[in-house]
Amino acid sequence: MGSDPKTHKFEDVAIHNKTKDCWLIIAGKVYNVTPFMDDHPGGDEVLLAATGKDATDDFEDTGHSDNAREMMDQYCIGEIDPSTVPQKRVFITPQQAHNTDKSPDFVIKILQFLVPILILGLAFAVRQYTKEK
């Protein structure tokens, strides 16, 4: 890469998402990894899964060797314009509906306790009744 790196827009990088044309964004730099697709130890699917987004976390989470980091320089084609990179989406867990009326739960618990006792009492009464005759 020359001393004056080219700045790429996110939209322009995102379209390079095929086996024969694959660009990645890692740590603010753009890499054309197309020639490396067949040689990547994790396979081309791993690289393709990292297209169309900032792949820095994916790259760092994998734990690449120093040799792999040195190899990156030969594939660097410029930098990404940070203003064009979409914000990361933060997953927000949906709020569960709070049941303010606890009476149905209370009724169910009472019934779970009383119904078996009533059945046991009925069985005991039937046994006593049939035993006397």
The first five atom37 places (N, CA, C, CB, O) and aatype in JSON, in Angstrom:
{
  "aatype": [12, 7, 15, 3, 14, 11, 16, 8, 11, 13, 6, 3, 19, 0, 9, 8, 2, 11, 16, 11, 3, 4, 17, 10, 9, 9, 0, 7, 11, 19, 18, 2, 19, 16, 14, 13, 12, 3, 3, 8, 14, 7, 7, 3, 6, 19, 10, 10, 0, 0, 16, 7, 11, 3, 0, 16, 3, 3, 13, 6, 3, 16, 7, 8, 15, 3, 2, 0, 1, 6, 12, 12, 3, 5, 18, 4, 9, 7, 6, 9, 3, 14, 15, 16, 19, 14, 5, 11, 1, 19, 13, 9, 16, 14, 5, 5, 0, 8, 2, 16, 3, 11, 15, 14, 3, 13, 19, 9, 11, 9, 10, 5, 13, 10, 19, 14, 9, 10, 9, 10, 7, 10, 0, 13, 0, 19, 1, 5, 18, 16, 11, 6, 11],
  "atom_mask": [
    [1, 1, 1, 1, 1],
    [1, 1, 1, 0, 1],
    [1, 1, 1, 1, 1],
    [1, 1, 1, 1, 1],
    [1, 1, 1, 1, 1],
    [1, 1, 1, 1, 1],
    [1, 1, 1, 1, 1],
    [1, 1, 1, 1, 1],
    [1, 1, 1, 1, 1],
    [1, 1, 1, 1, 1],
    [1, 1, 1, 1, 1],
    [1, 1, 1, 1, 1],
    [1, 1, 1, 1, 1],
    [1, 1, 1, 1, 1],
    [1, 1, 1, 1, 1],
    [1, 1, 1, 1, 1],
    [1, 1, 1, 1, 1],
    [1, 1, 1, 1, 1],
    [1, 1, 1, 1, 1],
    [1, 1, 1, 1, 1],
    [1, 1, 1, 1, 1],
    [1, 1, 1, 1, 1],
    [1, 1, 1, 1, 1],
    [1, 1, 1, 1, 1],
    [1, 1, 1, 1, 1],
    [1, 1, 1, 1, 1],
    [1, 1, 1, 1, 1],
    [1, 1, 1, 0, 1],
    [1, 1, 1, 1, 1],
    [1, 1, 1, 1, 1],
    [1, 1, 1, 1, 1],
    [1, 1, 1, 1, 1],
    [1, 1, 1, 1, 1],
    [1, 1, 1, 1, 1],
    [1, 1, 1, 1, 1],
    [1, 1, 1, 1, 1],
    [1, 1, 1, 1, 1],
    [1, 1, 1, 1, 1],
    [1, 1, 1, 1, 1],
    [1, 1, 1, 1, 1],
    [1, 1, 1, 1, 1],
    [1, 1, 1, 0, 1],
    [1, 1, 1, 0, 1],
    [1, 1, 1, 1, 1],
    [1, 1, 1, 1, 1],
    [1, 1, 1, 1, 1],
    [1, 1, 1, 1, 1],
    [1, 1, 1, 1, 1],
    [1, 1, 1, 1, 1],
    [1, 1, 1, 1, 1],
    [1, 1, 1, 1, 1],
    [1, 1, 1, 0, 1],
    [1, 1, 1, 1, 1],
    [1, 1, 1, 1, 1],
    [1, 1, 1, 1, 1],
    [1, 1, 1, 1, 1],
    [1, 1, 1, 1, 1],
    [1, 1, 1, 1, 1],
    [1, 1, 1, 1, 1],
    [1, 1, 1, 1, 1],
    [1, 1, 1, 1, 1],
    [1, 1, 1, 1, 1],
    [1, 1, 1, 0, 1],
    [1, 1, 1, 1, 1],
    [1, 1, 1, 1, 1],
    [1, 1, 1, 1, 1],
    [1, 1, 1, 1, 1],
    [1, 1, 1, 1, 1],
    [1, 1, 1, 1, 1],
    [1, 1, 1, 1, 1],
    [1, 1, 1, 1, 1],
    [1, 1, 1, 1, 1],
    [1, 1, 1, 1, 1],
    [1, 1, 1, 1, 1],
    [1, 1, 1, 1, 1],
    [1, 1, 1, 1, 1],
    [1, 1, 1, 1, 1],
    [1, 1, 1, 0, 1],
    [1, 1, 1, 1, 1],
    [1, 1, 1, 1, 1],
    [1, 1, 1, 1, 1],
    [1, 1, 1, 1, 1],
    [1, 1, 1, 1, 1],
    [1, 1, 1, 1, 1],
    [1, 1, 1, 1, 1],
    [1, 1, 1, 1, 1],
    [1, 1, 1, 1, 1],
    [1, 1, 1, 1, 1],
    [1, 1, 1, 1, 1],
    [1, 1, 1, 1, 1],
    [1, 1, 1, 1, 1],
    [1, 1, 1, 1, 1],
    [1, 1, 1, 1, 1],
    [1, 1, 1, 1, 1],
    [1, 1, 1, 1, 1],
    [1, 1, 1, 1, 1],
    [1, 1, 1, 1, 1],
    [1, 1, 1, 1, 1],
    [1, 1, 1, 1, 1],
    [1, 1, 1, 1, 1],
    [1, 1, 1, 1, 1],
    [1, 1, 1, 1, 1],
    [1, 1, 1, 1, 1],
    [1, 1, 1, 1, 1],
    [1, 1, 1, 1, 1],
    [1, 1, 1, 1, 1],
    [1, 1, 1, 1, 1],
    [1, 1, 1, 1, 1],
    [1, 1, 1, 1, 1],
    [1, 1, 1, 1, 1],
    [1, 1, 1, 1, 1],
    [1, 1, 1, 1, 1],
    [1, 1, 1, 1, 1],
    [1, 1, 1, 1, 1],
    [1, 1, 1, 1, 1],
    [1, 1, 1, 1, 1],
    [1, 1, 1, 1, 1],
    [1, 1, 1, 1, 1],
    [1, 1, 1, 1, 1],
    [1, 1, 1, 1, 1],
    [1, 1, 1, 0, 1],
    [1, 1, 1, 1, 1],
    [1, 1, 1, 1, 1],
    [1, 1, 1, 1, 1],
    [1, 1, 1, 1, 1],
    [1, 1, 1, 1, 1],
    [1, 1, 1, 1, 1],
    [1, 1, 1, 1, 1],
    [1, 1, 1, 1, 1],
    [1, 1, 1, 1, 1],
    [1, 1, 1, 1, 1],
    [1, 1, 1, 1, 1],
    [1, 1, 1, 1, 1]
  ],
  "atom_positions": [
    [[0.84, -1.16, 0.0], [0.0, 0.0, 0.0], [0.88, 1.22, 0.0], [-0.95, 0.0, 1.19], [1.91, 1.25, 0.67]],
    [[0.48, 2.25, -0.75], [1.28, 3.44, -0.87], [1.2, 4.31, 0.37], [0.0, 0.0, 0.0], [0.51, 3.97, 1.33]],
    [[1.91, 5.45, 0.32], [1.92, 6.33, 1.48], [0.63, 7.12, 1.61], [3.1, 7.27, 1.41], [0.32, 7.61, 2.7]],
    [[-0.14, 7.24, 0.53], [-1.4, 7.97, 0.55], [-2.54, 6.97, 0.36], [-1.44, 9.09, -0.54], [-2.96, 6.73, -0.78]],
    [[-3.05, 6.38, 1.46], [-4.07, 5.34, 1.32], [-5.39, 5.9, 0.8], [-4.29, 4.65, 2.66], [-5.78, 7.02, 1.13]],
    [[-6.06, 5.11, 0.0], [-7.37, 5.49, -0.53], [-8.41, 5.3, 0.57], [-7.73, 4.65, -1.79], [-8.34, 4.36, 1.36]],
    [[-9.38, 6.22, 0.62], [-10.46, 6.12, 1.59], [-11.69, 5.58, 0.88], [-10.77, 7.49, 2.27], [-12.12, 6.13, -0.14]],
    [[-12.26, 4.51, 1.42], [-13.42, 3.85, 0.81], [-14.67, 4.11, 1.65], [-13.17, 2.34, 0.68], [-14.6, 4.22, 2.87]],
    [[-15.8, 4.2, 0.97], [-17.08, 4.3, 1.67], [-17.56, 2.89, 2.0], [-18.14, 5.07, 0.81], [-17.27, 1.93, 1.28]],
    [[-18.31, 2.79, 3.09], [-18.81, 1.48, 3.53], [-19.65, 0.81, 2.44], [-19.65, 1.64, 4.81], [-19.51, -0.38, 2.2]],
    [[-20.51, 1.58, 1.79], [-21.38, 1.02, 0.76], [-20.57, 0.41, -0.38], [-22.31, 2.1, 0.21], [-20.96, -0.62, -0.95]],
    [[-19.44, 1.04, -0.72], [-18.59, 0.53, -1.8], [-17.88, -0.76, -1.39], [-17.56, 1.57, -2.21], [-17.68, -1.65, -2.22]],
    [[-17.52, -0.86, -0.14], [-16.84, -2.06, 0.35], [-17.83, -3.22, 0.5], [-16.14, -1.78, 1.69], [-17.5, -4.37, 0.22]],
    [[-19.04, -2.9, 0.95], [-20.04, -3.94, 1.25], [-20.45, -4.75, 0.02], [-21.27, -3.3, 1.85], [-20.87, -5.89, 0.16]],
    [[-20.33, -4.18, -1.16], [-20.75, -4.92, -2.37], [-19.74, -6.0, -2.77], [-20.95, -3.95, -3.53], [-20.05, -6.86, -3.59]],
    [[-18.56, -5.95, -2.2], [-17.54, -6.96, -2.49], [-17.68, -8.11, -1.5], [-16.09, -6.33, -2.42], [-16.91, -8.23, -0.55]],
    [[-18.68, -8.95, -1.73], [-19.04, -9.99, -0.76], [-19.18, -11.37, -1.39], [-20.33, -9.62, -0.07], [-20.03, -12.17, -0.99]],
    [[-18.34, -11.63, -2.39], [-18.4, -12.92, -3.08], [-17.03, -13.6, -3.03], [-18.86, -12.74, -4.56], [-16.02, -12.96, -2.73]],
    [[-17.01, -14.88, -3.32], [-15.76, -15.63, -3.29], [-14.72, -15.05, -4.23], [-16.02, -17.09, -3.64], [-13.54, -15.0, -3.9]],
    [[-15.15, -14.61, -5.4], [-14.22, -14.06, -6.4], [-13.99, -12.56, -6.23], [-14.76, -14.34, -7.8], [-13.26, -11.96, -7.01]],
    [[-14.61, -11.96, -5.23], [-14.46, -10.52, -4.99], [-14.83, -10.24, -3.53], [-15.35, -9.68, -5.98], [-15.99, -9.95, -3.23]],
    [[-13.85, -10.31, -2.63], [-14.14, -10.23, -1.2], [-13.26, -9.17, -0.52], [-13.92, -11.61, -0.53], [-12.03, -9.27, -0.52]],
    [[-13.92, -8.17, 0.04], [-13.23, -7.13, 0.8], [-13.71, -7.15, 2.24], [-13.46, -5.73, 0.17], [-14.89, -7.41, 2.51]],
    [[-12.8, -6.89, 3.16], [-13.14, -6.85, 4.59], [-12.7, -5.54, 5.2], [-12.48, -8.03, 5.33], [-11.74, -4.91, 4.75]],
    [[-13.41, -5.15, 6.25], [-13.05, -3.97, 7.04], [-12.57, -4.48, 8.4], [-14.26, -2.96, 7.19], [-13.32, -5.09, 9.15]],
    [[-11.29, -4.2, 8.69], [-10.72, -4.62, 9.97], [-9.9, -3.46, 10.52], [-9.83, -5.91, 9.81], [-8.97, -2.97, 9.88]],
    [[-10.27, -3.03, 11.7], [-9.56, -1.96, 12.41], [-9.41, -0.7, 11.57], [-8.18, -2.45, 12.84], [-8.34, -0.07, 11.55]],
    [[-10.47, -0.33, 10.88], [-10.47, 0.91, 10.12], [-9.79, 0.83, 8.76], [0.0, 0.0, 0.0], [-9.72, 1.84, 8.05]],
    [[-9.29, -0.33, 8.4], [-8.65, -0.5, 7.1], [-9.45, -1.46, 6.23], [-7.2, -1.02, 7.27], [-10.18, -2.31, 6.74]],
    [[-9.3, -1.31, 4.92], [-10.02, -2.15, 3.97], [-9.02, -3.12, 3.35], [-10.73, -1.29, 2.86], [-7.94, -2.73, 2.91]],
    [[-9.4, -4.39, 3.34], [-8.53, -5.44, 2.81], [-9.24, -6.17, 1.68], [-8.12, -6.43, 3.92], [-10.39, -6.6, 1.82]],
    [[-8.54, -6.32, 0.54], [-9.04, -7.15, -0.55], [-8.44, -8.53, -0.35], [-8.68, -6.54, -1.99], [-7.29, -8.78, -0.71]],
    [[-9.23, -9.44, 0.24], [-8.73, -10.77, 0.58], [-9.08, -11.81, -0.48], [-9.29, -11.21, 1.92], [-8.96, -13.02, -0.24]],
    [[-9.5, -11.35, -1.66], [-9.88, -12.28, -2.73], [-8.77, -13.28, -3.04], [-10.25, -11.51, -4.0], [-9.05, -14.47, -3.15]],
    [[-7.51, -12.84, -3.18], [-6.46, -13.83, -3.49], [-6.21, -14.83, -2.36], [-5.17, -13.11, -3.81], [-5.63, -15.89, -2.59]],
    [[-6.63, -14.5, -1.15], [-6.37, -15.34, 0.02], [-7.51, -16.3, 0.32], [-6.11, -14.48, 1.23], [-7.4, -17.13, 1.23]],
    [[-8.6, -16.21, -0.42], [-9.81, -17.0, -0.11], [-9.51, -18.5, -0.05], [-10.88, -16.74, -1.17], [-9.96, -19.18, 0.88]],
    [[-8.77, -19.03, -1.01], [-8.5, -20.47, -1.05], [-7.49, -20.89, 0.01], [-7.98, -20.87, -2.42], [-7.47, -22.05, 0.42]],
    [[-6.65, -19.96, 0.47], [-5.59, -20.31, 1.4], [-5.96, -20.08, 2.87], [-4.37, -19.51, 1.08], [-5.22, -20.49, 3.76]],
    [[-7.09, -19.44, 3.13], [-7.46, -19.13, 4.52], [-7.71, -20.43, 5.28], [-8.72, -18.22, 4.56], [-8.5, -21.26, 4.84]],
    [[-7.04, -20.62, 6.43], [-7.19, -21.88, 7.18], [-8.62, -22.18, 7.62], [-6.31, -21.83, 8.4], [-8.99, -23.35, 7.74]],
    [[-9.42, -21.15, 7.85], [-10.8, -21.38, 8.28], [-11.76, -21.58, 7.11], [0.0, 0.0, 0.0], [-12.94, -21.85, 7.32]],
    [[-11.26, -21.45, 5.9], [-12.11, -21.6, 4.72], [-12.68, -20.27, 4.28], [0.0, 0.0, 0.0], [-12.69, -19.3, 5.03]],
    [[-13.17, -20.24, 3.06], [-13.7, -18.99, 2.51], [-15.02, -18.57, 3.17], [-13.89, -19.12, 1.01], [-15.38, -17.4, 3.14]],
    [[-15.74, -19.53, 3.76], [-17.02, -19.2, 4.39], [-16.82, -18.22, 5.55], [-17.72, -20.47, 4.88], [-17.66, -17.34, 5.78]],
    [[-15.72, -18.39, 6.27], [-15.43, -17.52, 7.41], [-15.23, -16.09, 6.93], [-14.18, -18.02, 8.18], [-15.73, -15.14, 7.54]],
    [[-14.49, -15.93, 5.85], [-14.24, -14.59, 5.31], [-15.52, -13.99, 4.74], [-13.15, -14.64, 4.22], [-15.8, -12.81, 4.93]],
    [[-16.3, -14.8, 4.04], [-17.55, -14.29, 3.46], [-18.53, -13.86, 4.54], [-18.2, -15.36, 2.56], [-19.29, -12.9, 4.35]],
    [[-18.52, -14.55, 5.67], [-19.42, -14.2, 6.77], [-19.06, -12.85, 7.4], [-19.4, -15.3, 7.85], [-19.88, -12.24, 8.07]],
    [[-17.83, -12.4, 7.17], [-17.38, -11.14, 7.76], [-17.53, -9.96, 6.8], [-15.92, -11.27, 8.19], [-17.12, -8.85, 7.14]],
    [[-18.1, -10.17, 5.63], [-18.27, -9.07, 4.68], [-19.49, -8.24, 5.05], [-18.4, -9.61, 3.25], [-20.39, -8.71, 5.75]],
    [[-19.51, -7.01, 4.56], [-20.67, -6.15, 4.76], [-20.81, -5.6, 6.16], [0.0, 0.0, 0.0], [-21.88, -5.13, 6.54]],
    [[-19.74, -5.66, 6.94], [-19.77, -5.14, 8.3], [-18.33, -4.86, 8.74], [-20.47, -6.14, 9.29], [-17.38, -5.18, 8.02]],
    [[-18.18, -4.26, 9.9], [-16.86, -4.08, 10.48], [-16.47, -5.43, 11.08], [-16.83, -2.92, 11.56], [-17.06, -5.87, 12.07]],
    [[-15.48, -6.08, 10.49], [-15.09, -7.43, 10.9], [-14.0, -7.43, 11.96], [-14.62, -8.22, 9.69], [-13.39, -8.48, 12.21]],
    [[-13.75, -6.31, 12.59], [-12.68, -6.22, 13.59], [-12.9, -7.2, 14.73], [-12.58, -4.8, 14.13], [-11.99, -7.93, 15.11]],
    [[-14.11, -7.22, 15.29], [-14.39, -8.14, 16.4], [-14.23, -9.59, 15.98], [-15.81, -7.9, 16.94], [-13.67, -10.4, 16.73]],
    [[-14.71, -9.93, 14.78], [-14.56, -11.3, 14.29], [-13.09, -11.68, 14.19], [-15.25, -11.47, 12.93], [-12.69, -12.78, 14.57]],
    [[-12.28, -10.75, 13.67], [-10.85, -11.01, 13.5], [-10.16, -11.17, 14.86], [-10.19, -9.87, 12.71], [-9.38, -12.1, 15.06]],
    [[-10.45, -10.26, 15.77], [-9.79, -10.29, 17.08], [-10.24, -11.49, 17.92], [-10.06, -9.0, 17.84], [-9.44, -12.06, 18.66]],
    [[-11.51, -11.87, 17.83], [-12.03, -12.98, 18.62], [-11.42, -14.32, 18.21], [-13.54, -13.06, 18.5], [-11.39, -15.26, 18.99]],
    [[-10.93, -14.4, 16.98], [-10.37, -15.65, 16.49], [-8.98, -15.91, 17.03], [-10.34, -15.64, 14.97], [-8.55, -17.06, 17.11]],
    [[-8.27, -14.87, 17.4], [-6.93, -15.06, 17.95], [-5.91, -15.38, 16.87], [0.0, 0.0, 0.0], [-5.27, -16.43, 16.92]],
    [[-5.76, -14.49, 15.92], [-4.81, -14.71, 14.82], [-3.37, -14.58, 15.3], [-5.08, -13.71, 13.68], [-3.07, -13.86, 16.25]],
    [[-2.49, -15.3, 14.63], [-1.07, -15.28, 14.97], [-0.42, -13.99, 14.49], [-0.35, -16.5, 14.36], [-1.01, -13.23, 13.72]],
    [[0.79, -13.75, 14.97], [1.55, -12.58, 14.51], [1.82, -12.67, 13.01], [2.88, -12.45, 15.29], [1.82, -11.66, 12.31]],
    [[2.06, -13.88, 12.54], [2.31, -14.09, 11.11], [1.08, -13.69, 10.28], [2.68, -15.56, 10.84], [1.21, -13.07, 9.23]],
    [[-0.1, -14.05, 10.78], [-1.34, -13.69, 10.06], [-1.51, -12.18, 10.03], [-2.58, -14.36, 10.73], [-1.94, -11.62, 9.03]],
    [[-1.17, -11.52, 11.13], [-1.29, -10.06, 11.18], [-0.31, -9.39, 10.22], [-1.05, -9.55, 12.61], [-0.63, -8.36, 9.62]],
    [[0.88, -9.97, 10.07], [1.86, -9.42, 9.13], [1.4, -9.62, 7.69], [3.23, -10.09, 9.34], [1.64, -8.76, 6.84]],
    [[0.73, -10.73, 7.43], [0.24, -11.02, 6.07], [-0.81, -10.01, 5.63], [-0.34, -12.44, 6.0], [-0.99, -9.78, 4.43]],
    [[-1.51, -9.41, 6.57], [-2.59, -8.49, 6.24], [-2.11, -7.29, 5.41], [-3.26, -7.99, 7.52], [-2.86, -6.78, 4.57]],
    [[-0.88, -6.85, 5.64], [-0.37, -5.67, 4.94], [-0.43, -5.82, 3.43], [1.06, -5.39, 5.37], [-0.71, -4.85, 2.72]],
    [[-0.19, -7.01, 2.92], [-0.18, -7.2, 1.47], [-1.57, -7.12, 0.85], [0.45, -8.53, 1.13], [-1.7, -6.94, -0.36]],
    [[-2.61, -7.25, 1.67], [-3.99, -7.21, 1.16], [-4.67, -5.86, 1.43], [-4.8, -8.32, 1.79], [-5.8, -5.64, 0.98]],
    [[-4.01, -4.97, 2.15], [-4.6, -3.68, 2.5], [-4.68, -2.79, 1.25], [-3.77, -2.98, 3.62], [-3.69, -2.58, 0.55]],
    [[-5.9, -2.27, 0.99], [-6.1, -1.42, -0.19], [-6.53, -0.01, 0.19], [-7.13, -2.03, -1.12], [-6.8, 0.81, -0.69]],
    [[-6.61, 0.28, 1.47], [-6.99, 1.62, 1.89], [-7.63, 1.63, 3.26], [0.0, 0.0, 0.0], [-7.53, 0.67, 4.02]],
    [[-8.28, 2.73, 3.55], [-8.95, 2.89, 4.83], [-10.44, 3.09, 4.6], [-8.37, 4.09, 5.61], [-10.88, 3.44, 3.5]],
    [[-11.21, 2.86, 5.64], [-12.66, 3.05, 5.57], [-13.0, 4.44, 6.07], [-13.42, 1.96, 6.4], [-12.39, 4.93, 7.02]],
    [[-13.97, 5.07, 5.45], [-14.47, 6.36, 5.92], [-15.38, 6.06, 7.11], [-15.24, 7.16, 4.77], [-16.47, 5.52, 6.93]],
    [[-14.95, 6.4, 8.33], [-15.73, 6.01, 9.52], [-17.14, 6.6, 9.55], [-15.01, 6.42, 10.75], [-18.03, 6.04, 10.2]],
    [[-17.35, 7.72, 8.87], [-18.69, 8.33, 8.9], [-19.7, 7.53, 8.07], [-18.62, 9.76, 8.38], [-20.9, 7.74, 8.21]],
    [[-19.22, 6.62, 7.23], [-20.13, 5.84, 6.39], [-20.44, 4.47, 6.98], [-19.55, 5.67, 5.01], [-21.31, 3.76, 6.48]],
    [[-19.73, 4.09, 8.05], [-19.95, 2.78, 8.68], [-21.17, 2.88, 9.58], [-18.7, 2.32, 9.5], [-21.22, 3.73, 10.46]],
    [[-22.18, 2.01, 9.36], [-23.37, 2.05, 10.22], [-23.03, 1.71, 11.66], [-24.45, 1.09, 9.69], [-22.11, 0.94, 11.93]],
    [[-23.79, 2.29, 12.56], [-23.61, 2.02, 13.98], [-23.93, 0.56, 14.26], [-24.48, 2.95, 14.85], [-24.81, -0.03, 13.62]],
    [[-23.21, -0.01, 15.21], [-23.49, -1.39, 15.6], [-24.85, -1.43, 16.29], [-22.39, -1.96, 16.53], [-25.18, -0.56, 17.09]],
    [[-25.61, -2.44, 15.95], [-26.91, -2.6, 16.59], [-26.73, -3.28, 17.93], [-27.86, -3.41, 15.69], [-26.07, -4.32, 18.03]],
    [[-27.31, -2.7, 18.94], [-27.25, -3.28, 20.27], [-28.56, -4.01, 20.51], [-27.0, -2.18, 21.36], [-29.64, -3.45, 20.36]],
    [[-28.44, -5.26, 20.89], [-29.64, -6.05, 21.13], [-30.24, -5.65, 22.46], [-29.31, -7.57, 21.11], [-29.57, -5.66, 23.49]],
    [[-31.5, -5.29, 22.42], [-32.23, -4.93, 23.62], [-33.29, -6.0, 23.84], [-32.87, -3.49, 23.51], [-34.12, -6.25, 22.97]],
    [[-33.26, -6.61, 25.0], [-34.23, -7.66, 25.27], [-35.62, -7.04, 25.37], [-33.88, -8.44, 26.56], [-35.78, -5.99, 26.01]],
    [[-36.6, -7.66, 24.76], [-37.95, -7.11, 24.82], [-38.5, -7.15, 26.24], [-38.88, -7.88, 23.88], [-38.25, -8.08, 27.01]],
    [[-39.25, -6.13, 26.57], [-39.85, -6.07, 27.91], [-41.0, -7.07, 27.98], [-40.36, -4.63, 28.23], [-41.84, -7.13, 27.08]],
    [[-41.02, -7.83, 29.04], [-42.11, -8.78, 29.22], [-43.28, -8.05, 29.87], [-41.66, -9.99, 30.09], [-43.11, -7.16, 30.71]],
    [[-44.46, -8.44, 29.45], [-45.66, -7.83, 30.02], [-45.76, -8.21, 31.49], [-46.93, -8.26, 29.24], [-45.69, -9.39, 31.84]],
    [[-45.92, -7.23, 32.32], [-46.04, -7.48, 33.75], [-47.5, -7.72, 34.09], [-45.46, -6.3, 34.58], [-48.37, -6.91, 33.76]],
    [[-47.77, -8.82, 34.76], [-49.12, -9.16, 35.16], [-49.39, -8.5, 36.51], [-49.33, -10.7, 35.22], [-48.92, -8.97, 37.55]],
    [[-50.14, -7.41, 36.48], [-50.42, -6.71, 37.73], [-51.51, -7.41, 38.52], [-50.83, -5.27, 37.44], [-51.6, -7.23, 39.74]],
    [[-52.34, -8.21, 37.86], [-53.42, -8.92, 38.55], [-52.91, -10.32, 38.89], [-54.72, -8.99, 37.67], [-52.83, -11.19, 38.02]],
    [[-52.56, -10.52, 40.15], [-51.99, -11.8, 40.57], [-53.06, -12.8, 40.99], [-51.02, -11.59, 41.71], [-52.74, -13.93, 41.36]],
    [[-54.32, -12.41, 40.94], [-55.38, -13.3, 41.42], [-55.47, -14.61, 40.63], [-56.7, -12.59, 41.35], [-55.67, -15.64, 41.26]],
    [[-55.34, -14.64, 39.3], [-55.4, -15.94, 38.62], [-54.28, -16.89, 39.08], [-55.32, -15.74, 37.11], [-54.51, -18.09, 39.23]],
    [[-53.08, -16.36, 39.31], [-51.99, -17.2, 39.79], [-52.32, -17.74, 41.18], [-50.68, -16.41, 39.82], [-52.05, -18.91, 41.48]],
    [[-52.88, -16.91, 42.01], [-53.23, -17.32, 43.37], [-54.3, -18.41, 43.35], [-53.72, -16.12, 44.19], [-54.21, -19.39, 44.09]],
    [[-55.3, -18.24, 42.5], [-56.38, -19.23, 42.38], [-55.83, -20.56, 41.9], [-57.48, -18.73, 41.42], [-56.22, -21.61, 42.41]],
    [[-54.95, -20.53, 40.94], [-54.37, -21.77, 40.42], [-53.59, -22.49, 41.5], [-53.45, -21.48, 39.21], [-53.7, -23.71, 41.64]],
    [[-52.81, -21.75, 42.28], [-52.03, -22.39, 43.35], [-52.93, -23.01, 44.41], [-51.08, -21.37, 44.0], [-52.65, -24.1, 44.92]],
    [[-54.0, -22.32, 44.75], [-54.95, -22.86, 45.73], [-55.61, -24.12, 45.19], [-56.03, -21.8, 46.09], [-55.75, -25.12, 45.91]],
    [[-56.01, -24.08, 43.93], [-56.64, -25.26, 43.33], [-55.68, -26.43, 43.24], [-57.18, -24.92, 41.94], [-56.07, -27.58, 43.44]],
    [[-54.41, -26.15, 42.94], [-53.42, -27.23, 42.87], [-53.24, -27.89, 44.24], [-52.08, -26.69, 42.37], [-52.87, -29.06, 44.32]],
    [[-53.51, -27.17, 45.28], [-53.4, -27.71, 46.62], [-54.71, -28.39, 47.06], [-53.02, -26.6, 47.6], [-54.68, -29.47, 47.65]],
    [[-55.83, -27.74, 46.78], [-57.12, -28.24, 47.28], [-57.67, -29.43, 46.5], [-58.12, -27.14, 47.26], [-58.24, -30.34, 47.1]],
    [[-57.5, -29.45, 45.18], [-58.09, -30.52, 44.38], [-57.55, -31.89, 44.8], [-57.82, -30.29, 42.88], [-58.35, -32.8, 45.0]],
    [[-56.24, -32.08, 44.94], [-55.77, -33.4, 45.38], [-56.28, -33.77, 46.78], [-54.24, -33.44, 45.37], [-56.59, -34.94, 47.04]],
    [[-56.38, -32.78, 47.68], [-56.9, -33.07, 49.03], [-58.37, -33.48, 48.95], [-56.73, -31.83, 49.96], [-58.79, -34.41, 49.64]],
    [[-59.15, -32.8, 48.12], [-60.56, -33.17, 47.96], [-60.7, -34.57, 47.37], [-61.28, -32.16, 47.07], [-61.56, -35.34, 47.8]],
    [[-59.87, -34.89, 46.4], [-59.93, -36.24, 45.8], [-59.55, -37.29, 46.85], [-58.98, -36.34, 44.57], [-60.19, -38.33, 46.94]],
    [[-58.51, -37.01, 47.62], [-58.1, -37.93, 48.68], [-59.2, -38.09, 49.73], [-56.81, -37.45, 49.34], [-59.47, -39.2, 50.19]],
    [[-59.83, -36.98, 50.1], [-60.93, -37.04, 51.08], [-62.11, -37.82, 50.53], [0.0, 0.0, 0.0], [-62.73, -38.6, 51.26]],
    [[-62.44, -37.61, 49.26], [-63.54, -38.34, 48.64], [-63.23, -39.84, 48.59], [-63.81, -37.81, 47.21], [-64.1, -40.67, 48.87]],
    [[-62.0, -40.19, 48.23], [-61.62, -41.6, 48.18], [-61.69, -42.22, 49.58], [-60.19, -41.77, 47.59], [-62.14, -43.36, 49.74]],
    [[-61.27, -41.49, 50.58], [-61.34, -41.98, 51.96], [-62.8, -42.16, 52.4], [-60.62, -41.01, 52.92], [-63.13, -43.15, 53.06]],
    [[-63.67, -41.22, 52.04], [-65.09, -41.31, 52.41], [-65.75, -42.49, 51.72], [-65.84, -40.0, 52.05], [-66.53, -43.22, 52.34]],
    [[-65.46, -42.7, 50.45], [-66.04, -43.84, 49.72], [-65.57, -45.14, 50.34], [-65.66, -43.79, 48.22], [-66.35, -46.08, 50.48]],
    [[-64.33, -45.21, 50.71], [-63.79, -46.44, 51.33], [-64.48, -46.71, 52.67], [-62.25, -46.32, 51.53], [-64.86, -47.85, 52.95]],
    [[-64.64, -45.68, 53.48], [-65.31, -45.84, 54.77], [-66.77, -46.24, 54.59], [-65.22, -44.54, 55.59], [-67.29, -47.07, 55.33]],
    [[-67.42, -45.65, 53.62], [-68.84, -45.94, 53.37], [-69.02, -47.38, 52.93], [-69.41, -44.99, 52.31], [-69.93, -48.07, 53.4]],
    [[-68.14, -47.84, 52.01], [-68.28, -49.21, 51.49], [-67.81, -50.23, 52.52], [-67.48, -49.38, 50.18], [-68.23, -51.39, 52.46]],
    [[-66.96, -49.87, 53.45], [-66.45, -50.77, 54.46], [-67.53, -51.07, 55.5], [-65.21, -50.19, 55.12], [-67.59, -52.19, 56.02]],
    [[-68.38, -50.11, 55.82], [-69.41, -50.28, 56.84], [-70.51, -51.24, 56.37], [-70.02, -48.93, 57.19], [-71.13, -51.9, 57.2]],
    [[-70.74, -51.32, 55.12], [-71.84, -52.16, 54.63], [-71.39, -53.53, 54.36], [-72.46, -51.6, 53.42], [-72.18, -54.37, 53.95]]
  ]
}
